[in-house]
Amino acid sequence: MSALPPAPAEARAPRTVEETGLPFLFLAELVAKVLHQRGQMRLPELASHLKLGVGVIDPLIHFLRAEKLCEVARTGNSGTDADISYLLTEGGRQRAAAALGRNAYAGPAPVTLAAYTAQVQAQSVAGVHVTRAHMAAAFDGIVANPRVLAQLGSAMNSGRALFLHGQAGSGKTYLAERLRDLLTGTIAVPYALMVDGEVIPFFDSVQHTHCADATASDAVAASTGIDRGTAPDMRWVRGVRRPAALAGGELTLDILDLRFDPHTRLYQAPPHLKSNNGIFIIDDLGRQRCSPEALMNRWIVPMDRNVDYLTLHTGHTFQVPFDVIVVFSSNFVPHRLSDGAFLRRLGYKIEVPPASNDEYAQLFRQACAQAGIGADGQVFADAFAYLLDCHREHGVPLLACYPRDLVRQLRDLARYEDRVPELSRRTLDWAWDNYFAAGSQHGCPLELERRDRGTHETRLENLDAK
């Protein structure tokens, strides 16, 4: 039985134009665009910039010279090839300018869509295996509900979308962002994709962070510009951490499509495409500028079939892999936002409840320690007991964000009064009144989780009747 071919990013570097999978004329045009933007360059410099071997670029240069689009200039006296630089002729500059007017990309050579699809499948996020030990390591020192952690760990093994819901400040977004630490292994991503003759920049230095060792290795190999039988294809960035992108209230349907800027003449890949093999978090679902129904309808096909469809500005529509764990985070319960057709495609619907008394005590103690406030002894016990009384009196749930926010106000007051921060009933009352707007609805925050409008309005009526 024959062995399976290596994943595209594991294959050796192409040694001929044909092995790149890219059209000859496209690569020649790409070389001309680079020379137009950077001026005269030596062959090794071109190889380093384009992430291609000298053996691939050399016939492209010969073609440009034969067409009188490029010429040779010697910049040294050694008489060797190291002194040879290449620059465009006037005709070459005109040709390159016309090419840049169509698509201004002049970076590393792209990979084909087929190669990218095969690479995504080879490093699928579905292959990630999360255990209780992994959860304990990733959430070490973090106060979280054990039941919620078990649900999150199981959800990550499913590879399906999940819906986190709970009151604002319960820690949903924080928990969602920590899920990235459960994604083991590294991936490879291309600098750019070629689709139907168009180039789409892909590598994002913000979203695609990679190990320093991998960066140094790639840089050394690229700088040599020498074809070696075992040299990797430098069009791929290896050792990249599995991505975790977050989009909040600014998310619109347009952002989820492939965008072409007519001024820069460059494409921008949508964030969920860059998140392949990782996580894409949609925070504050229900507060976007587009309706929840429209946003969720946009995700039905990708979540169901693991593919998405994008369209070039030329009108050409193409299929891309959708290998992403989508995490929806919302203050609203699931049935408030969508119908059964969408909800059944969500693998897990996980509620993040308010903290227990013990969990709230841990959060309060951590917040005090971070603010430099003594968090031991009877003083802390009395202050915490008084804080719980405030919550019970005003009907405010024990949400994870409150200890940090209240203690920061104690710190701010101490700085203003030029003294050491202290825990006392006086300072806690001061912080509570600032944070919850003293006198409004008996201290209850006005935006206290409108998870169900009827329930919320009933609660306000009951409070007014007291």
Short mmCIF file of C-alpha atoms in Angstrom, two decimals:
data_model
loop_
_atom_site.label_atom_id
_atom_site.label_comp_id
_atom_site.label_asym_id
_atom_site.label_seq_id
_atom_site.Cartn_x
_atom_site.Cartn_y
_atom_site.Cartn_z
CA MET A 1 0.00 0.00 0.00
CA SER A 2 1.53 3.30 -1.08
CA ALA A 3 2.14 6.03 1.48
CA LEU A 4 -0.05 9.10 1.48
CA PRO A 5 1.50 12.21 -0.09
CA PRO A 6 2.73 14.80 2.40
CA ALA A 7 0.60 17.82 3.24
CA PRO A 8 1.43 20.78 0.96
CA ALA A 9 3.32 22.64 3.69
CA GLU A 10 5.44 19.54 4.35
CA ALA A 11 6.40 18.98 0.71
CA ARG A 12 9.77 20.15 -0.56
CA ALA A 13 10.07 23.53 -2.18
CA PRO A 14 9.15 23.74 -5.87
CA ARG A 15 12.22 23.63 -8.12
CA THR A 16 10.47 24.63 -11.33
CA VAL A 17 7.69 26.99 -12.29
CA GLU A 18 5.46 24.02 -13.02
CA GLU A 19 5.89 22.66 -9.50
CA THR A 20 4.53 25.88 -7.97
CA GLY A 21 1.12 25.16 -9.49
CA LEU A 22 0.99 28.78 -10.67
CA PRO A 23 0.83 30.05 -14.27
CA PHE A 24 4.15 31.12 -15.79
CA LEU A 25 2.83 34.50 -16.96
CA PHE A 26 1.33 35.20 -13.55
CA LEU A 27 4.70 34.65 -11.85
CA ALA A 28 6.51 36.75 -14.44
CA GLU A 29 4.03 39.55 -13.80
CA LEU A 30 4.55 39.16 -10.04
CA VAL A 31 8.32 39.54 -10.48
CA ALA A 32 7.75 42.68 -12.55
CA LYS A 33 5.48 44.16 -9.87
CA VAL A 34 8.11 43.52 -7.19
CA LEU A 35 10.84 45.16 -9.27
CA HIS A 36 8.52 48.10 -9.98
CA GLN A 37 7.95 48.69 -6.28
CA ARG A 38 11.44 47.96 -4.95
CA GLY A 39 13.74 49.02 -7.75
CA GLN A 40 16.73 46.98 -8.87
CA MET A 41 17.27 43.71 -6.99
CA ARG A 42 19.66 40.76 -7.03
CA LEU A 43 18.39 37.26 -7.69
CA PRO A 44 18.79 36.09 -4.06
CA GLU A 45 16.86 39.15 -2.91
CA LEU A 46 14.03 38.32 -5.30
CA ALA A 47 14.05 34.74 -4.05
CA SER A 48 13.84 35.87 -0.44
CA HIS A 49 11.01 38.30 -1.15
CA LEU A 50 8.94 35.93 -3.28
CA LYS A 51 9.68 32.85 -1.11
CA LEU A 52 10.70 30.93 -4.22
CA GLY A 53 13.96 29.26 -5.15
CA VAL A 54 16.43 30.72 -7.60
CA GLY A 55 15.69 27.85 -9.97
CA VAL A 56 12.08 29.04 -10.21
CA ILE A 57 12.84 32.74 -10.62
CA ASP A 58 15.70 32.41 -13.10
CA PRO A 59 13.52 31.41 -16.12
CA LEU A 60 11.10 34.20 -15.23
CA ILE A 61 13.93 36.74 -15.40
CA HIS A 62 15.10 35.30 -18.72
CA PHE A 63 11.57 35.70 -20.08
CA LEU A 64 11.33 39.33 -18.94
CA ARG A 65 14.71 40.08 -20.51
CA ALA A 66 13.71 38.41 -23.78
CA GLU A 67 10.57 40.54 -23.85
CA LYS A 68 12.70 43.65 -23.16
CA LEU A 69 10.83 44.26 -19.92
CA CYS A 70 13.85 43.80 -17.70
CA GLU A 71 17.57 44.54 -17.98
CA VAL A 72 20.79 43.73 -16.16
CA ALA A 73 22.85 46.18 -14.14
CA ARG A 74 26.19 45.35 -12.52
CA THR A 75 26.68 46.93 -9.13
CA GLY A 76 30.12 45.55 -8.18
CA ASN A 77 33.58 44.78 -9.53
CA SER A 78 33.97 41.12 -8.65
CA GLY A 79 32.74 39.97 -12.06
CA THR A 80 30.55 37.28 -10.48
CA ASP A 81 26.81 36.70 -10.48
CA ALA A 82 26.70 38.31 -7.03
CA ASP A 83 27.21 41.67 -8.75
CA ILE A 84 24.22 41.25 -11.06
CA SER A 85 21.06 43.21 -10.31
CA TYR A 86 17.88 43.37 -12.33
CA LEU A 87 15.66 46.35 -13.02
CA LEU A 88 12.72 47.09 -15.27
CA THR A 89 12.94 48.88 -18.57
CA GLU A 90 10.53 51.68 -19.40
CA GLY A 91 8.27 49.15 -21.14
CA GLY A 92 8.55 46.87 -18.11
CA ARG A 93 7.50 49.66 -15.76
CA GLN A 94 4.46 50.38 -17.90
CA ARG A 95 3.51 46.69 -17.94
CA ALA A 96 4.03 46.38 -14.17
CA ALA A 97 2.01 49.53 -13.49
CA ALA A 98 -0.89 48.10 -15.50
CA ALA A 99 -0.67 44.85 -13.52
CA LEU A 100 -0.62 46.75 -10.22
CA GLY A 101 -3.72 48.64 -11.37
CA ARG A 102 -5.59 45.34 -11.57
CA ASN A 103 -4.27 43.80 -8.34
CA ALA A 104 -1.66 45.61 -6.24
CA TYR A 105 -0.37 42.50 -4.47
CA ALA A 106 3.42 42.23 -4.77
CA GLY A 107 4.37 40.00 -1.85
CA PRO A 108 5.40 36.35 -1.47
CA ALA A 109 4.15 34.02 -4.18
CA PRO A 110 0.73 32.57 -3.34
CA VAL A 111 -0.30 28.93 -3.08
CA THR A 112 -3.22 27.44 -4.98
CA LEU A 113 -6.65 27.12 -3.41
CA ALA A 114 -6.43 23.34 -3.81
CA ALA A 115 -3.16 23.25 -1.86
CA TYR A 116 -4.63 25.41 0.90
CA THR A 117 -7.74 23.22 1.16
CA ALA A 118 -5.60 20.09 1.46
CA GLN A 119 -3.47 21.72 4.17
CA VAL A 120 -6.53 22.77 6.20
CA GLN A 121 -7.86 19.23 6.06
CA ALA A 122 -4.51 17.81 7.13
CA GLN A 123 -4.39 19.98 10.27
CA SER A 124 -8.13 20.03 11.03
CA VAL A 125 -9.28 21.35 14.39
CA ALA A 126 -11.47 18.24 14.60
CA GLY A 127 -8.32 16.30 15.44
CA VAL A 128 -7.84 18.18 18.73
CA HIS A 129 -8.39 15.97 21.79
CA VAL A 130 -9.21 17.74 25.06
CA THR A 131 -9.09 15.90 28.39
CA ARG A 132 -9.84 16.88 31.96
CA ALA A 133 -6.09 17.27 32.51
CA HIS A 134 -5.88 19.71 29.60
CA MET A 135 -8.73 21.75 31.09
CA ALA A 136 -7.06 21.82 34.49
CA ALA A 137 -3.79 23.07 32.97
CA ALA A 138 -5.42 25.69 30.71
CA PHE A 139 -7.62 27.07 33.51
CA ASP A 140 -5.14 26.75 36.35
CA GLY A 141 -5.64 29.61 38.81
CA ILE A 142 -8.89 30.69 37.13
CA VAL A 143 -12.09 30.67 39.16
CA ALA A 144 -14.78 28.99 37.08
CA ASN A 145 -17.78 26.74 37.60
CA PRO A 146 -16.58 23.09 37.37
CA ARG A 147 -19.72 22.05 35.48
CA VAL A 148 -19.15 24.77 32.88
CA LEU A 149 -15.53 23.68 32.43
CA ALA A 150 -16.62 20.08 31.84
CA GLN A 151 -19.14 21.26 29.26
CA LEU A 152 -16.54 23.41 27.49
CA GLY A 153 -14.01 20.58 27.36
CA SER A 154 -16.57 18.20 25.89
CA ALA A 155 -17.71 20.84 23.39
CA MET A 156 -14.14 21.31 22.14
CA ASN A 157 -13.91 17.60 21.38
CA SER A 158 -17.04 17.80 19.24
CA GLY A 159 -15.51 20.29 16.81
CA ARG A 160 -18.95 21.88 16.50
CA ALA A 161 -20.19 25.38 17.23
CA LEU A 162 -21.17 26.22 20.80
CA PHE A 163 -23.36 28.88 22.37
CA LEU A 164 -22.28 30.51 25.65
CA HIS A 165 -24.99 32.51 27.37
CA GLY A 166 -25.31 34.22 30.72
CA GLN A 167 -25.60 37.60 32.34
CA ALA A 168 -23.24 40.38 31.30
CA GLY A 169 -20.15 40.18 33.45
CA SER A 170 -20.48 36.47 34.18
CA GLY A 171 -17.18 35.77 32.39
CA LYS A 172 -18.41 34.37 29.08
CA THR A 173 -15.94 36.23 26.88
CA TYR A 174 -13.03 35.48 29.19
CA LEU A 175 -13.82 31.78 29.17
CA ALA A 176 -14.25 31.77 25.39
CA GLU A 177 -10.86 33.40 24.82
CA ARG A 178 -9.18 30.87 27.12
CA LEU A 179 -10.42 28.04 24.90
CA ARG A 180 -7.55 28.77 22.54
CA ASP A 181 -5.15 27.27 25.10
CA LEU A 182 -6.92 23.94 24.62
CA LEU A 183 -5.99 23.80 20.93
CA THR A 184 -2.81 21.79 20.87
CA GLY A 185 -0.28 21.63 18.05
CA THR A 186 0.74 24.20 15.47
CA ILE A 187 -0.43 24.78 11.92
CA ALA A 188 0.94 26.16 8.65
CA VAL A 189 -0.71 29.06 6.81
CA PRO A 190 0.14 30.55 3.40
CA TYR A 191 1.24 34.10 2.80
CA ALA A 192 -1.39 34.39 0.07
CA LEU A 193 -3.92 32.42 -1.98
CA MET A 194 -4.45 32.44 -5.73
CA VAL A 195 -8.03 32.04 -6.93
CA ASP A 196 -9.04 32.40 -10.58
CA GLY A 197 -6.02 34.59 -11.34
CA GLU A 198 -6.61 36.86 -8.31
CA VAL A 199 -4.32 37.00 -5.24
CA ILE A 200 -5.81 37.15 -1.74
CA PRO A 201 -3.36 38.08 1.05
CA PHE A 202 -3.84 35.59 3.87
CA PHE A 203 -1.11 35.61 6.53
CA ASP A 204 -2.00 38.06 9.30
CA SER A 205 0.78 38.82 11.78
CA VAL A 206 -1.80 39.78 14.42
CA GLN A 207 -4.07 36.76 14.08
CA HIS A 208 -1.34 34.27 13.11
CA THR A 209 1.28 34.26 15.85
CA HIS A 210 4.06 31.73 15.59
CA CYS A 211 7.01 30.40 17.58
CA ALA A 212 10.30 32.29 17.48
CA ASP A 213 12.21 29.12 16.55
CA ALA A 214 9.97 28.54 13.52
CA THR A 215 10.39 32.16 12.45
CA ALA A 216 14.18 31.99 12.66
CA SER A 217 14.32 28.72 10.75
CA ASP A 218 12.13 30.03 7.94
CA ALA A 219 14.13 33.26 7.73
CA VAL A 220 17.44 31.42 7.37
CA ALA A 221 16.12 29.09 4.71
CA ALA A 222 14.53 31.94 2.76
CA SER A 223 17.60 34.15 2.88
CA THR A 224 19.82 31.57 1.17
CA GLY A 225 17.75 31.52 -2.02
CA ILE A 226 19.33 28.15 -2.86
CA ASP A 227 17.39 25.14 -4.11
CA ARG A 228 17.92 22.12 -1.90
CA GLY A 229 16.25 18.76 -2.21
CA THR A 230 14.95 18.92 1.35
CA ALA A 231 14.23 22.66 1.58
CA PRO A 232 10.63 23.42 2.61
CA ASP A 233 8.22 25.46 0.53
CA MET A 234 8.74 28.96 1.91
CA ARG A 235 5.34 30.14 0.72
CA TRP A 236 4.00 28.62 3.95
CA VAL A 237 4.49 30.04 7.45
CA ARG A 238 4.97 27.09 9.81
CA GLY A 239 4.75 26.77 13.56
CA VAL A 240 1.70 29.03 13.79
CA ARG A 241 -0.48 28.78 16.86
CA ARG A 242 -4.06 27.77 16.13
CA PRO A 243 -5.82 31.12 15.70
CA ALA A 244 -8.51 32.59 17.92
CA ALA A 245 -10.30 35.62 16.48
CA LEU A 246 -12.92 37.69 18.30
CA ALA A 247 -15.57 39.90 16.73
CA GLY A 248 -18.09 41.89 18.74
CA GLY A 249 -20.70 44.53 18.12
CA GLU A 250 -18.79 45.86 15.11
CA LEU A 251 -19.48 42.67 13.17
CA THR A 252 -21.56 43.06 10.01
CA LEU A 253 -22.43 40.70 7.18
CA ASP A 254 -20.03 42.58 4.87
CA ILE A 255 -17.07 41.73 7.13
CA LEU A 256 -17.82 38.03 6.64
CA ASP A 257 -17.42 38.34 2.87
CA LEU A 258 -14.29 38.67 0.77
CA ARG A 259 -13.66 42.40 0.32
CA PHE A 260 -11.79 44.17 -2.47
CA ASP A 261 -10.67 47.75 -1.89
CA PRO A 262 -10.90 49.64 -5.20
CA HIS A 263 -8.40 52.23 -3.96
CA THR A 264 -5.61 49.95 -2.72
CA ARG A 265 -6.53 47.24 -5.27
CA LEU A 266 -6.06 44.59 -2.59
CA TYR A 267 -8.33 41.89 -1.18
CA GLN A 268 -9.02 41.38 2.51
CA ALA A 269 -9.86 37.87 3.63
CA PRO A 270 -12.75 37.57 6.12
CA PRO A 271 -11.80 36.83 9.74
CA HIS A 272 -13.39 33.39 9.86
CA LEU A 273 -11.31 32.29 6.85
CA LYS A 274 -8.13 33.36 8.66
CA SER A 275 -9.43 31.45 11.70
CA ASN A 276 -9.46 28.08 9.92
CA ASN A 277 -8.06 25.30 12.15
CA GLY A 278 -8.88 27.42 15.19
CA ILE A 279 -11.66 29.34 16.96
CA PHE A 280 -13.83 32.25 15.88
CA ILE A 281 -15.63 33.99 18.76
CA ILE A 282 -18.70 36.13 18.09
CA ASP A 283 -19.09 38.20 21.25
CA ASP A 284 -22.22 40.04 22.39
CA LEU A 285 -24.42 38.22 19.89
CA GLY A 286 -27.65 40.16 19.47
CA ARG A 287 -25.95 43.56 19.69
CA GLN A 288 -24.43 43.65 16.20
CA ARG A 289 -25.47 46.23 13.65
CA CYS A 290 -27.15 43.46 11.67
CA SER A 291 -30.03 41.37 13.01
CA PRO A 292 -29.23 38.12 14.85
CA GLU A 293 -31.38 36.22 12.35
CA ALA A 294 -29.40 37.53 9.37
CA LEU A 295 -26.09 36.82 11.09
CA MET A 296 -27.05 33.31 12.08
CA ASN A 297 -28.47 32.52 8.65
CA ARG A 298 -25.05 33.44 7.26
CA TRP A 299 -23.53 30.60 9.33
CA ILE A 300 -26.02 27.80 8.67
CA VAL A 301 -24.34 26.37 5.55
CA PRO A 302 -20.73 26.67 6.83
CA MET A 303 -21.56 24.99 10.16
CA ASP A 304 -23.58 22.24 8.49
CA ARG A 305 -21.26 21.38 5.59
CA ASN A 306 -17.85 22.67 6.73
CA VAL A 307 -17.49 24.81 3.62
CA ASP A 308 -18.13 28.46 2.85
CA TYR A 309 -18.57 30.36 -0.40
CA LEU A 310 -16.83 33.62 -1.23
CA THR A 311 -16.98 35.85 -4.31
CA LEU A 312 -14.22 37.77 -6.08
CA HIS A 313 -14.90 41.30 -7.29
CA THR A 314 -14.95 39.81 -10.79
CA GLY A 315 -18.08 37.87 -9.85
CA HIS A 316 -16.39 34.46 -9.61
CA THR A 317 -17.71 32.44 -6.64
CA PHE A 318 -15.53 29.74 -5.10
CA GLN A 319 -15.62 27.29 -2.22
CA VAL A 320 -13.27 27.44 0.77
CA PRO A 321 -12.91 25.08 3.73
CA PHE A 322 -14.66 26.01 6.97
CA ASP A 323 -12.72 24.25 9.72
CA VAL A 324 -13.56 26.55 12.63
CA ILE A 325 -15.08 26.09 16.06
CA VAL A 326 -17.52 29.00 16.19
CA VAL A 327 -18.23 30.25 19.71
CA PHE A 328 -21.32 32.43 20.09
CA SER A 329 -21.40 34.46 23.29
CA SER A 330 -24.54 36.32 24.29
CA ASN A 331 -26.39 37.89 27.21
CA PHE A 332 -29.59 36.45 25.73
CA VAL A 333 -30.84 32.89 26.02
CA PRO A 334 -30.60 30.96 22.71
CA HIS A 335 -34.31 30.84 21.90
CA ARG A 336 -34.48 34.66 22.05
CA LEU A 337 -32.12 34.95 19.10
CA SER A 338 -32.87 32.19 16.63
CA ASP A 339 -35.12 29.36 15.57
CA GLY A 340 -34.81 25.60 15.80
CA ALA A 341 -33.19 25.24 12.37
CA PHE A 342 -30.15 27.15 13.59
CA LEU A 343 -30.14 25.97 17.19
CA ARG A 344 -29.96 22.31 16.23
CA ARG A 345 -26.69 23.04 14.43
CA LEU A 346 -25.16 24.22 17.69
CA GLY A 347 -23.41 21.33 19.36
CA TYR A 348 -23.58 22.78 22.87
CA LYS A 349 -25.64 25.50 24.55
CA ILE A 350 -23.82 26.32 27.78
CA GLU A 351 -25.03 28.72 30.45
CA VAL A 352 -22.41 30.55 32.51
CA PRO A 353 -24.22 31.12 35.82
CA PRO A 354 -23.41 33.63 38.56
CA ALA A 355 -20.63 32.58 40.93
CA SER A 356 -21.27 30.62 44.09
CA ASN A 357 -20.37 32.17 47.44
CA ASP A 358 -17.09 30.26 47.54
CA GLU A 359 -16.20 31.19 43.96
CA TYR A 360 -17.08 34.81 44.62
CA ALA A 361 -14.83 34.79 47.69
CA GLN A 362 -11.94 33.50 45.56
CA LEU A 363 -12.55 36.18 42.96
CA PHE A 364 -12.69 38.87 45.63
CA ARG A 365 -9.49 37.60 47.23
CA GLN A 366 -7.69 37.57 43.86
CA ALA A 367 -8.87 41.10 43.07
CA CYS A 368 -7.63 42.34 46.45
CA ALA A 369 -4.24 40.70 45.95
CA GLN A 370 -3.86 42.29 42.50
CA ALA A 371 -4.71 45.72 43.95
CA GLY A 372 -2.27 45.32 46.84
CA ILE A 373 -4.98 45.04 49.48
CA GLY A 374 -4.50 42.57 52.30
CA ALA A 375 -6.84 39.64 51.66
CA ASP A 376 -6.37 37.56 54.82
CA GLY A 377 -7.64 37.55 58.36
CA GLN A 378 -10.75 38.83 60.03
CA VAL A 379 -10.73 42.16 58.15
CA PHE A 380 -11.18 40.37 54.84
CA ALA A 381 -13.81 38.01 56.25
CA ASP A 382 -15.85 40.89 57.65
CA ALA A 383 -15.56 42.92 54.43
CA PHE A 384 -16.60 39.96 52.29
CA ALA A 385 -19.56 39.18 54.55
CA TYR A 386 -20.68 42.78 54.26
CA LEU A 387 -20.31 42.65 50.45
CA LEU A 388 -22.54 39.55 50.33
CA ASP A 389 -25.11 41.42 52.43
CA CYS A 390 -25.07 44.23 49.85
CA HIS A 391 -25.75 41.76 47.06
CA ARG A 392 -28.62 40.15 48.96
CA GLU A 393 -30.16 43.48 49.96
CA HIS A 394 -30.17 44.85 46.42
CA GLY A 395 -30.85 41.59 44.59
CA VAL A 396 -27.62 41.80 42.58
CA PRO A 397 -26.26 38.42 41.42
CA LEU A 398 -22.67 37.38 42.13
CA LEU A 399 -21.16 38.03 38.72
CA ALA A 400 -17.49 37.41 38.08
CA CYS A 401 -16.73 40.98 37.00
CA TYR A 402 -17.91 42.70 40.19
CA PRO A 403 -15.02 41.92 42.60
CA ARG A 404 -12.43 43.26 40.18
CA ASP A 405 -14.42 46.38 39.34
CA LEU A 406 -15.30 47.21 42.95
CA VAL A 407 -11.78 46.64 44.26
CA ARG A 408 -10.36 48.88 41.56
CA GLN A 409 -12.54 51.67 42.91
CA LEU A 410 -11.09 51.08 46.38
CA ARG A 411 -7.63 51.41 44.86
CA ASP A 412 -8.57 54.58 42.99
CA LEU A 413 -9.93 56.16 46.16
CA ALA A 414 -6.79 55.28 48.11
CA ARG A 415 -4.61 56.90 45.46
CA TYR A 416 -6.72 60.04 45.59
CA GLU A 417 -6.47 60.17 49.38
CA ASP A 418 -2.76 59.29 49.23
CA ARG A 419 -3.02 56.29 51.55
CA VAL A 420 -2.88 52.51 51.54
CA PRO A 421 -6.05 50.85 50.13
CA GLU A 422 -8.32 49.46 52.83
CA LEU A 423 -11.31 47.18 53.16
CA SER A 424 -14.08 48.65 55.26
CA ARG A 425 -17.80 49.19 55.16
CA ARG A 426 -17.25 52.85 54.34
CA THR A 427 -15.02 52.18 51.33
CA LEU A 428 -17.20 49.33 50.08
CA ASP A 429 -20.31 51.54 50.30
CA TRP A 430 -18.47 54.24 48.37
CA ALA A 431 -17.44 51.80 45.62
CA TRP A 432 -20.90 50.19 45.49
CA ASP A 433 -22.68 53.53 45.10
CA ASN A 434 -20.29 54.60 42.33
CA TYR A 435 -20.56 51.33 40.45
CA PHE A 436 -24.30 50.69 40.72
CA ALA A 437 -25.48 54.35 40.65
CA ALA A 438 -26.73 54.88 44.20
CA GLY A 439 -30.47 55.42 44.50
CA SER A 440 -31.43 53.96 41.08
CA GLN A 441 -33.63 50.91 41.47
CA HIS A 442 -32.28 50.34 44.99
CA GLY A 443 -28.75 49.89 43.68
CA CYS A 444 -29.68 47.31 41.09
CA PRO A 445 -27.84 48.00 37.80
CA LEU A 446 -30.25 49.20 35.16
CA GLU A 447 -28.80 46.88 32.52
CA LEU A 448 -28.89 43.83 34.77
CA GLU A 449 -29.27 41.22 32.11
CA ARG A 450 -32.31 41.68 30.01
CA ARG A 451 -32.16 38.01 29.14
CA ASP A 452 -35.93 37.85 29.12
CA ARG A 453 -37.80 41.12 28.77
CA GLY A 454 -40.89 39.87 30.57
CA THR A 455 -38.92 38.56 33.53
CA HIS A 456 -36.87 41.75 33.73
CA GLU A 457 -39.92 43.99 33.71
CA THR A 458 -41.64 41.86 36.36
CA ARG A 459 -38.58 42.16 38.60
CA LEU A 460 -38.58 45.96 38.26
CA GLU A 461 -42.29 46.10 39.12
CA ASN A 462 -41.69 43.99 42.23
CA LEU A 463 -38.82 46.23 43.28
CA ASP A 464 -40.97 49.35 42.85
CA ALA A 465 -43.72 47.80 44.95
CA LYS A 466 -41.43 47.30 47.94
#
